[in-house]
XYZ file of C-alpha atoms in Angstrom:
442
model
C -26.592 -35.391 7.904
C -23.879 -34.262 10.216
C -24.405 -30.001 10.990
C -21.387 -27.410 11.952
C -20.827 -27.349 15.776
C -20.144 -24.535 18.074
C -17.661 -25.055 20.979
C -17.357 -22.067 23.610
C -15.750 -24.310 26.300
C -12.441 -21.734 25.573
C -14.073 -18.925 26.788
C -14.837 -19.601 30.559
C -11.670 -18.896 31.690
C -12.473 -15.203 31.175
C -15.886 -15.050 31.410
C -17.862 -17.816 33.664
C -20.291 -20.467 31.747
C -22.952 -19.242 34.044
C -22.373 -16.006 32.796
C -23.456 -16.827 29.808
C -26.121 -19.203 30.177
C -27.600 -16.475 32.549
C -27.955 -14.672 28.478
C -29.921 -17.579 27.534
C -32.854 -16.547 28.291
C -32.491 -13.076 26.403
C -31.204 -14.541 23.408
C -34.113 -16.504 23.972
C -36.110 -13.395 24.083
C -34.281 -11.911 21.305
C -35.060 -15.078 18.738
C -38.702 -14.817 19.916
C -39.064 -11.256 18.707
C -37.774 -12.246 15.428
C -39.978 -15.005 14.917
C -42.826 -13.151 16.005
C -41.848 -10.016 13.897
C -42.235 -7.530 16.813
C -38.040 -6.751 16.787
C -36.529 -3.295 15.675
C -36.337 -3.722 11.812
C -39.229 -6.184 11.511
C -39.509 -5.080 8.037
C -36.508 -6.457 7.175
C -37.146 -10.067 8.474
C -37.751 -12.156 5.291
C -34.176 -13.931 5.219
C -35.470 -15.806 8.515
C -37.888 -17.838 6.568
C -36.756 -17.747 2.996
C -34.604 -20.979 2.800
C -37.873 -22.770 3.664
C -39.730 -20.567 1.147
C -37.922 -20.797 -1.764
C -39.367 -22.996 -3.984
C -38.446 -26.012 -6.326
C -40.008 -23.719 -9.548
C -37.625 -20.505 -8.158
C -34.792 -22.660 -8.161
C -34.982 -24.167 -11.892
C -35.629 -20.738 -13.172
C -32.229 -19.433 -11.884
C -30.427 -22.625 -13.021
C -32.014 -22.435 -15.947
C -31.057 -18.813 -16.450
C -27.699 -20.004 -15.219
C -27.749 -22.594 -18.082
C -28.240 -20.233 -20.629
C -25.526 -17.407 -19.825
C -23.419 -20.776 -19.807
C -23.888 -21.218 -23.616
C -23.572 -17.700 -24.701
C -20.490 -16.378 -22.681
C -17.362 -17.407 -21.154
C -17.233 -14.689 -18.156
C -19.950 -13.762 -16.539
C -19.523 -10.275 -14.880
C -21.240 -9.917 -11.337
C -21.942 -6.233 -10.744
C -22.932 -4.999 -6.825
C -21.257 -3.736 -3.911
C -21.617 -5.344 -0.341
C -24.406 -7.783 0.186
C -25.107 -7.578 -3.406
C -21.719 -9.699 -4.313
C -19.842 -11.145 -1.388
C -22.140 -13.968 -0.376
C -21.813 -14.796 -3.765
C -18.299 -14.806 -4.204
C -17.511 -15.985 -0.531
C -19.483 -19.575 -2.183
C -17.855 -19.763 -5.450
C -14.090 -18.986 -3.766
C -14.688 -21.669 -1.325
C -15.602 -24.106 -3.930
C -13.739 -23.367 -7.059
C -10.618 -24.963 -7.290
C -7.869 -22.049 -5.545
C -5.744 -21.288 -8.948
C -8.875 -20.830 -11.731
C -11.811 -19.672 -10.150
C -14.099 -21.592 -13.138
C -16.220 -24.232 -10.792
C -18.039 -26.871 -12.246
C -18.301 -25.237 -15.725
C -16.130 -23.499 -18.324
C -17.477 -20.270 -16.530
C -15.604 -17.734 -15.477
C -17.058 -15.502 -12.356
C -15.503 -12.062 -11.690
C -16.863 -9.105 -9.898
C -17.114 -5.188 -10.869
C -18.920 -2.471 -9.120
C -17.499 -2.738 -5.825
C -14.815 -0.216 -6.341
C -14.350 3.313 -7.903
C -11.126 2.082 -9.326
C -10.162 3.559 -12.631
C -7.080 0.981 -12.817
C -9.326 -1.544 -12.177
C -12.054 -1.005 -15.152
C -9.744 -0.056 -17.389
C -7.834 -3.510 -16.423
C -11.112 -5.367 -17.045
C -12.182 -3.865 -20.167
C -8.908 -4.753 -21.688
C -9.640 -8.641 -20.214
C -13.149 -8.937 -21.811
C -11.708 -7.630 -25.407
C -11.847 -10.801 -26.521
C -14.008 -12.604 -24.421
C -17.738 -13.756 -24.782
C -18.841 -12.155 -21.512
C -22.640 -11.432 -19.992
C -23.604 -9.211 -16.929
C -25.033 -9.617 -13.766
C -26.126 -6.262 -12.495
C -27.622 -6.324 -8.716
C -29.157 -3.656 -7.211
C -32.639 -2.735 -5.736
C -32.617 1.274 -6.867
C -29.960 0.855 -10.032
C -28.378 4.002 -8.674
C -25.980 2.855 -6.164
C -22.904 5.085 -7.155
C -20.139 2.190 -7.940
C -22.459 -0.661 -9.330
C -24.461 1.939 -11.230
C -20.570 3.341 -12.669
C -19.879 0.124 -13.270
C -22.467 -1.041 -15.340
C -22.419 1.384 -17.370
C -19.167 0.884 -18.644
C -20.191 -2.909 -18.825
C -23.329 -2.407 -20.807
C -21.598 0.100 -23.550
C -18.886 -2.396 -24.435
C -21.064 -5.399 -24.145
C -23.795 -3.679 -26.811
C -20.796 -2.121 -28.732
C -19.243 -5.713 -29.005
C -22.614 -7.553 -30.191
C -25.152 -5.100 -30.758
C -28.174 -4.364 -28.823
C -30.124 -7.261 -29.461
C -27.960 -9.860 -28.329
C -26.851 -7.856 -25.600
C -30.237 -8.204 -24.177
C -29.670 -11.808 -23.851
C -26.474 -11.837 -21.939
C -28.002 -8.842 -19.377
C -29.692 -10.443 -16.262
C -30.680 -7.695 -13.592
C -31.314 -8.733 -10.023
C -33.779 -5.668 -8.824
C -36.868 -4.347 -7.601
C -40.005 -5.728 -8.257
C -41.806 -2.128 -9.350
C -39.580 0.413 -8.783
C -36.254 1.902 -9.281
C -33.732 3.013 -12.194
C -32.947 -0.567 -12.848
C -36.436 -1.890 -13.038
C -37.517 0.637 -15.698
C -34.455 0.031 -17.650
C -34.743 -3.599 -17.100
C -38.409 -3.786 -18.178
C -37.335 -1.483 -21.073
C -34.884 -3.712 -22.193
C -36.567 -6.929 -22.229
C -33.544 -8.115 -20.026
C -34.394 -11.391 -17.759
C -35.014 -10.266 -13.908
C -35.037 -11.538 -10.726
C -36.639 -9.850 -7.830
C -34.485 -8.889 -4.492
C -37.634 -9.642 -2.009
C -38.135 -6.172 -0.356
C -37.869 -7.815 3.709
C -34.443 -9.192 2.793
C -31.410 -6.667 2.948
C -28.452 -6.959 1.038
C -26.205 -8.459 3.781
C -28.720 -11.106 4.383
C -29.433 -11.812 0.495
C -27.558 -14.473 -0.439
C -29.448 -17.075 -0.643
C -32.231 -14.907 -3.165
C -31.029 -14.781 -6.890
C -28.500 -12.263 -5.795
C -26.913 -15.030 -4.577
C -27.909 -18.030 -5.908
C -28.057 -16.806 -10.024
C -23.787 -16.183 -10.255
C -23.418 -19.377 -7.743
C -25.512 -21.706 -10.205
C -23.567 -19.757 -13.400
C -20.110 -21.035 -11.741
C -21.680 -24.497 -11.460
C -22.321 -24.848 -8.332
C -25.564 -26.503 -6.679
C -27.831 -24.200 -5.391
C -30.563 -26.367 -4.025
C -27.591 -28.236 -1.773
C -26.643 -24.537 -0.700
C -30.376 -24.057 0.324
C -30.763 -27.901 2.023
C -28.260 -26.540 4.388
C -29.745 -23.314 5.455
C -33.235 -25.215 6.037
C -31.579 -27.714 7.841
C -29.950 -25.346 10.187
C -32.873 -23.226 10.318
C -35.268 -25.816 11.395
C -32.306 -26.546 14.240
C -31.727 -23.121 15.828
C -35.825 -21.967 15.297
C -36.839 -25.510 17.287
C -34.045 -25.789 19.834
C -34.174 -23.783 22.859
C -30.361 -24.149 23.311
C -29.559 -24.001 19.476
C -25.675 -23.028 18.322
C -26.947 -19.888 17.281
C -28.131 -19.025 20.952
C -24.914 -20.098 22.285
C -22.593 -17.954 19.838
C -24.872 -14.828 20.343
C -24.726 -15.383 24.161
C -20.868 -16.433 24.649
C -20.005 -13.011 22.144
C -22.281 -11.129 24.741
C -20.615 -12.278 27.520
C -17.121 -11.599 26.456
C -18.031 -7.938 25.207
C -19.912 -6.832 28.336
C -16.306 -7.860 30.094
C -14.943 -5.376 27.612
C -14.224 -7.878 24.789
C -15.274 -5.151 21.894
C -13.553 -6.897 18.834
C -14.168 -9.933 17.616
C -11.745 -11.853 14.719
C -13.436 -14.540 12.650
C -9.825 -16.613 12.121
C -10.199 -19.183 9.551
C -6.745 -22.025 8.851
C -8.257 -22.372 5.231
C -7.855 -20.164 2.334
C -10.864 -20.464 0.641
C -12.119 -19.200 3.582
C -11.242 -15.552 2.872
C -14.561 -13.990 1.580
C -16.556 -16.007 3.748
C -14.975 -13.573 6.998
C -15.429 -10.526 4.013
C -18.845 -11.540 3.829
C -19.377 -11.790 7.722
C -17.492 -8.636 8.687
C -20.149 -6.759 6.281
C -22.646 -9.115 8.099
C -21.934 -8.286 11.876
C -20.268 -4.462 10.707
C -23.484 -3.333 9.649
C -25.948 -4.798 11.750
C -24.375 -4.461 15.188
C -22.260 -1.093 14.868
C -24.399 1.266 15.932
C -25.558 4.005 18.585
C -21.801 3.772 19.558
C -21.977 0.078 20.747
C -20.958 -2.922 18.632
C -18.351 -5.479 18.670
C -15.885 -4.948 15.906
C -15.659 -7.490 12.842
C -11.896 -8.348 11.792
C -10.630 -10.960 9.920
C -7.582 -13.072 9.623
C -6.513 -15.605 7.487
C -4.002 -18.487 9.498
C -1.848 -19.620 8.995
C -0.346 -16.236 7.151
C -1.639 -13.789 9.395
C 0.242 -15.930 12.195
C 3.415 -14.068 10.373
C 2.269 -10.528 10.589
C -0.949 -9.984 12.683
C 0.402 -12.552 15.502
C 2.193 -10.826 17.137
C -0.506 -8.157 17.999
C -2.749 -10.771 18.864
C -0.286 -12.586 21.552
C 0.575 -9.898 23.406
C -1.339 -6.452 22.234
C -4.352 -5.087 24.049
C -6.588 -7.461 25.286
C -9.341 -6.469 24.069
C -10.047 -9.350 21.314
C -12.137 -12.353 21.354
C -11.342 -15.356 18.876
C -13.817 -16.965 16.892
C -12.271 -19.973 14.389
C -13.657 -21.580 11.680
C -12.229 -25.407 11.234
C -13.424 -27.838 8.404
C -12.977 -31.208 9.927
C -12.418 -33.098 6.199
C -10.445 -31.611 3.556
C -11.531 -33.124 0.089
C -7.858 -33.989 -0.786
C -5.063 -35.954 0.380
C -1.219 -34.819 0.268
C 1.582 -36.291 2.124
C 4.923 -34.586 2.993
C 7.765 -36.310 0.846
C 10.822 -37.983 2.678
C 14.345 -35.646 1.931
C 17.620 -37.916 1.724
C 19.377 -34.551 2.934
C 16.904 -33.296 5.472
C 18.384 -29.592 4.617
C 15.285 -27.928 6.019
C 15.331 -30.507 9.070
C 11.292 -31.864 8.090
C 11.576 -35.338 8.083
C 10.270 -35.835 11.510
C 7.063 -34.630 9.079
C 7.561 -37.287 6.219
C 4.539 -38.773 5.506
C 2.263 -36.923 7.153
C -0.328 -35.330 5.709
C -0.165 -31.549 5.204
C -3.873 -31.323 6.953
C -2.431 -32.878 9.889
C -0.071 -30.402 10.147
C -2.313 -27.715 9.484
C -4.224 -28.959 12.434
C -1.671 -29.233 14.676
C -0.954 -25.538 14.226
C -4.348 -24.624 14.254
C -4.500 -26.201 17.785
C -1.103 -24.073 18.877
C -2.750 -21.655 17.887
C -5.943 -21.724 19.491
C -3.939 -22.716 22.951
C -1.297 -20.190 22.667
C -4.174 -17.430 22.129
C -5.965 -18.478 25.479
C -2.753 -18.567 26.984
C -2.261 -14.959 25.896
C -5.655 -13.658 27.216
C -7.882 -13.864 23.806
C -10.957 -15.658 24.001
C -11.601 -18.192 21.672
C -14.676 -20.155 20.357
C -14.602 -22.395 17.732
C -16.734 -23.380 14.893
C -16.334 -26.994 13.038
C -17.696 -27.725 9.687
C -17.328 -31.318 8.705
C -16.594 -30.727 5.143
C -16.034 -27.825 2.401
C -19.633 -28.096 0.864
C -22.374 -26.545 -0.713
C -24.755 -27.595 1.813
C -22.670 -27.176 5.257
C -21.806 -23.540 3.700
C -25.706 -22.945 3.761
C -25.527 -24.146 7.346
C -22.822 -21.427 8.577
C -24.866 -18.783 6.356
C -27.842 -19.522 8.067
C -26.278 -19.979 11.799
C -24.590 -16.737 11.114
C -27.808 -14.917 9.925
C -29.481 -15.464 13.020
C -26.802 -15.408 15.859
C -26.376 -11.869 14.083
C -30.091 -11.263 14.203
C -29.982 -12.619 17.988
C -26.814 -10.651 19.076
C -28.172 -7.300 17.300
C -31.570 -7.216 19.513
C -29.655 -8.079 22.740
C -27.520 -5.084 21.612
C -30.413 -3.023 21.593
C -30.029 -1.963 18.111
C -31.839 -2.724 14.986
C -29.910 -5.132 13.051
C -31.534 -4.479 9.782
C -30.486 -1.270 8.890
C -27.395 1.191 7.669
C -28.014 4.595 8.238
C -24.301 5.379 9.105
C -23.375 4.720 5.412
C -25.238 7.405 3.744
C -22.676 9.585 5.907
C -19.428 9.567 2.901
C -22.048 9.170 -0.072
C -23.899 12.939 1.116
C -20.179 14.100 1.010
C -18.908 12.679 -2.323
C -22.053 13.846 -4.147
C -21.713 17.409 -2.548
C -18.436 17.269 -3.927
C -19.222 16.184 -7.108
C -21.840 19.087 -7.531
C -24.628 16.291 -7.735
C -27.822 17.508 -9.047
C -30.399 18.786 -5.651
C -26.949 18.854 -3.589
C -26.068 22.476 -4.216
C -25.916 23.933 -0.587
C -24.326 20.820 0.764
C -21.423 21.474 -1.951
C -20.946 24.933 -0.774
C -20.946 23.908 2.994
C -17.868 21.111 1.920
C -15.764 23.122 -0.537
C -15.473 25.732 2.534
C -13.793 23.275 4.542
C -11.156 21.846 2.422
């Protein structure tokens, strides 16, 4: 099959092409240390082989949990934060149809317990009133503030709705293996469990059950989701010059010239949560020890009416990286107008694609023009299996890019920063002197 192609040839005009393949051989480097398990965060390494290790039996279990939820509810409610839900949604919103959200099935997806929103729950409670709903509660510790919030309030009104018993039936918790809050109240329950492998962190989850159980529950095929990651996985862990190399190596380039943000710029909306899910990707792995290139998104062409402007002619200080699919998977031509009011008929019968691409070229030249950067990604189609690809090439140009960095890729510790804070200020249990030191400054 055809694979997603990376193009950098926009980027020599600000930084040379021997530049960059000079940072071949330490992306090089950088892949080897991965492979080999020796990089900072080695612990945290078992994404790199788990497309390849997940196995046909895996796989049927979580359809056939999938299967099941699919009888007994209408909504399935996804409950994590980060990691634990946007890989997952950034599938399903790329290949549910844009105005229902269902998928293949009768299904309905949503998401709770990435947000403290009171408006929010109280919003979603009234929804499921009279819905047949089930819950998908992901987290390795079960105490994560907003998931843990969250499914609370999802597991009282589910068991007040149909009793215990058959609440037990709709409950699937994606957890530890041994340990945690979850696991004990999992194991307690009788609830069906999947294990969140303890090498793989959130950010780089999504192709475990986190993942893969609400993606098969909306109906879509998991096993073509994981074909694509192998396949690009056995590309960029063979090649010596794979995309991956090349997109961690042109990104270097451009921020050692002072390049320090980079936007992921997609000219499809069901795009969207695939940049949410990579800003969380690159955010957290690369911004550290006060170095980093900073992960922004924009979605064109309606940013193109608001953020445009800034990134014609603001700072230069922004490299471009766009996301095309080659092959849209419909077909709609621009009607001919007798009166021509709006002065489009030079446009009639054309397709709208056409014209989407013919901006999204503009674009791309009018941004060079302007001093941004810009590489380019193609995906041939919209699919299950090419959006494993660009998971997978992702993963490890992230991976890559984190270790020439100098960082370790695979961990957060900068986020435990406003969760110390809000427990002090909520007089958490064990947080007692931290809550005095807070309260004196406010």
């Amino acid at each position: 099959m055809n694979r997603i192609k990376f193009d950098y040839s926009q980027v020599c005009n600000f930084v040379k092409k021997e530049e960059i393949s000079a940072l071949f051989p330490q992306a090089a480097e950088a892949l080897k240390t991965l492979k080999n398990g020796t990089s900072k965060g080695s612990d945290f390494l078992g994404w790199l082989d788990l497309p390849a290790a997940i196995t046909e039996t895996e796989l049927n279990d979580i359809e056939k949990t999938a299967a099941d939820l699919r009888k007994r509810t209408q909504v399935l409610v996804v409950i994590g934060i980060g990691g634990s839900y946007l890989g997952a949604r950034a599938v399903i919103e790329a290949l549910a149809g844009s105005f229902d959200n269902f998928g293949q099935s009768d299904m309905k997806v949503i998401f709770a317990g990435h947000n403290i929103g009171e408006d929010y729950y109280h919003e979603l409670m009234t929804y499921l009133s009279d819905k047949e709903f089930g819950i998908c509660v992901i987290s390795k510790s079960g105490t994560t503030t907003e998931p843990a919030i969250a499914f609370r309030l999802m597991k009282e009104m589910l068991e007040s709705k149909v009793g215990k018993a058959e609440a037990g039936k709709r409950i699937v918790a994606i957890t530890d293996a041994k340990k945690g809050a979850l696991r004990t109240l999992a194991d307690q329950e009788g609830y069906k469990t999947f294990v969140i492998p303890d090498n793989v962190g959130g950010r780089f989850s999504v192709l475990t059950p986190v993942g893969l159980l609400p993606i098969a529950v909306a109906g879509f095929d998991i096993k073509a989701l994981v074909k694509g990651a192998v396949d690009m996985r056995k590309e960029c862990l063979e090649n010596a010059q794979s995309v991956a190399i090349e997109y961690a190596a042109a990104r270097t380039a451009l921020y050692k010239k002072g390049f320090a943000i980079e936007l992921l710029a997609n000219f499809n909306p069901k795009l969207h949560y695939i940049t949410e899910w990579w800003k969380q990707l690159y955010g957290e792995s690369e911004g550290k020890e006060n170095k980093g290139i900073f992960p922004a998104g924009v979605d064109f062409t309606t940013d193109l009416h608001s953020m445009g402007q800034y990134i014609q002619q603001g700072p230069r200080m922004m490299m471009e990286t766009v996301i095309s699919v080659e092959k849209t998977a419909h077909k709609v031509e621009i009607p001919f107008d007798e009166a021509n009011l709006d002065k489009l008929n030079f446009l009639a019968g054309k397709r709208v694609d056409y014209v989407n691409k013919m901006a999204e070229l503009g674009t791309r030249i009018a941004h060079v023009d302007g001093g941004v950067p810009n590489m380019l990604i193609q995906m041939p189609e919209l699919t299950a299996e090419y959006i494993g690809q660009l998971f997978y090439f992702f993963e490890l140009a992230c991976g890559i890019s984190g270790c020439m960095l100098g960082v370790n890729p695979f961990d957060q510790p900068g986020v435990e920063a406003y969760k110390n804070n809000m427990f002090a200020l909520l007089d958490k249990p064990g947080y007692e002197e931290a809550s005095k030191a807070i309260k004196s400054r406010i």
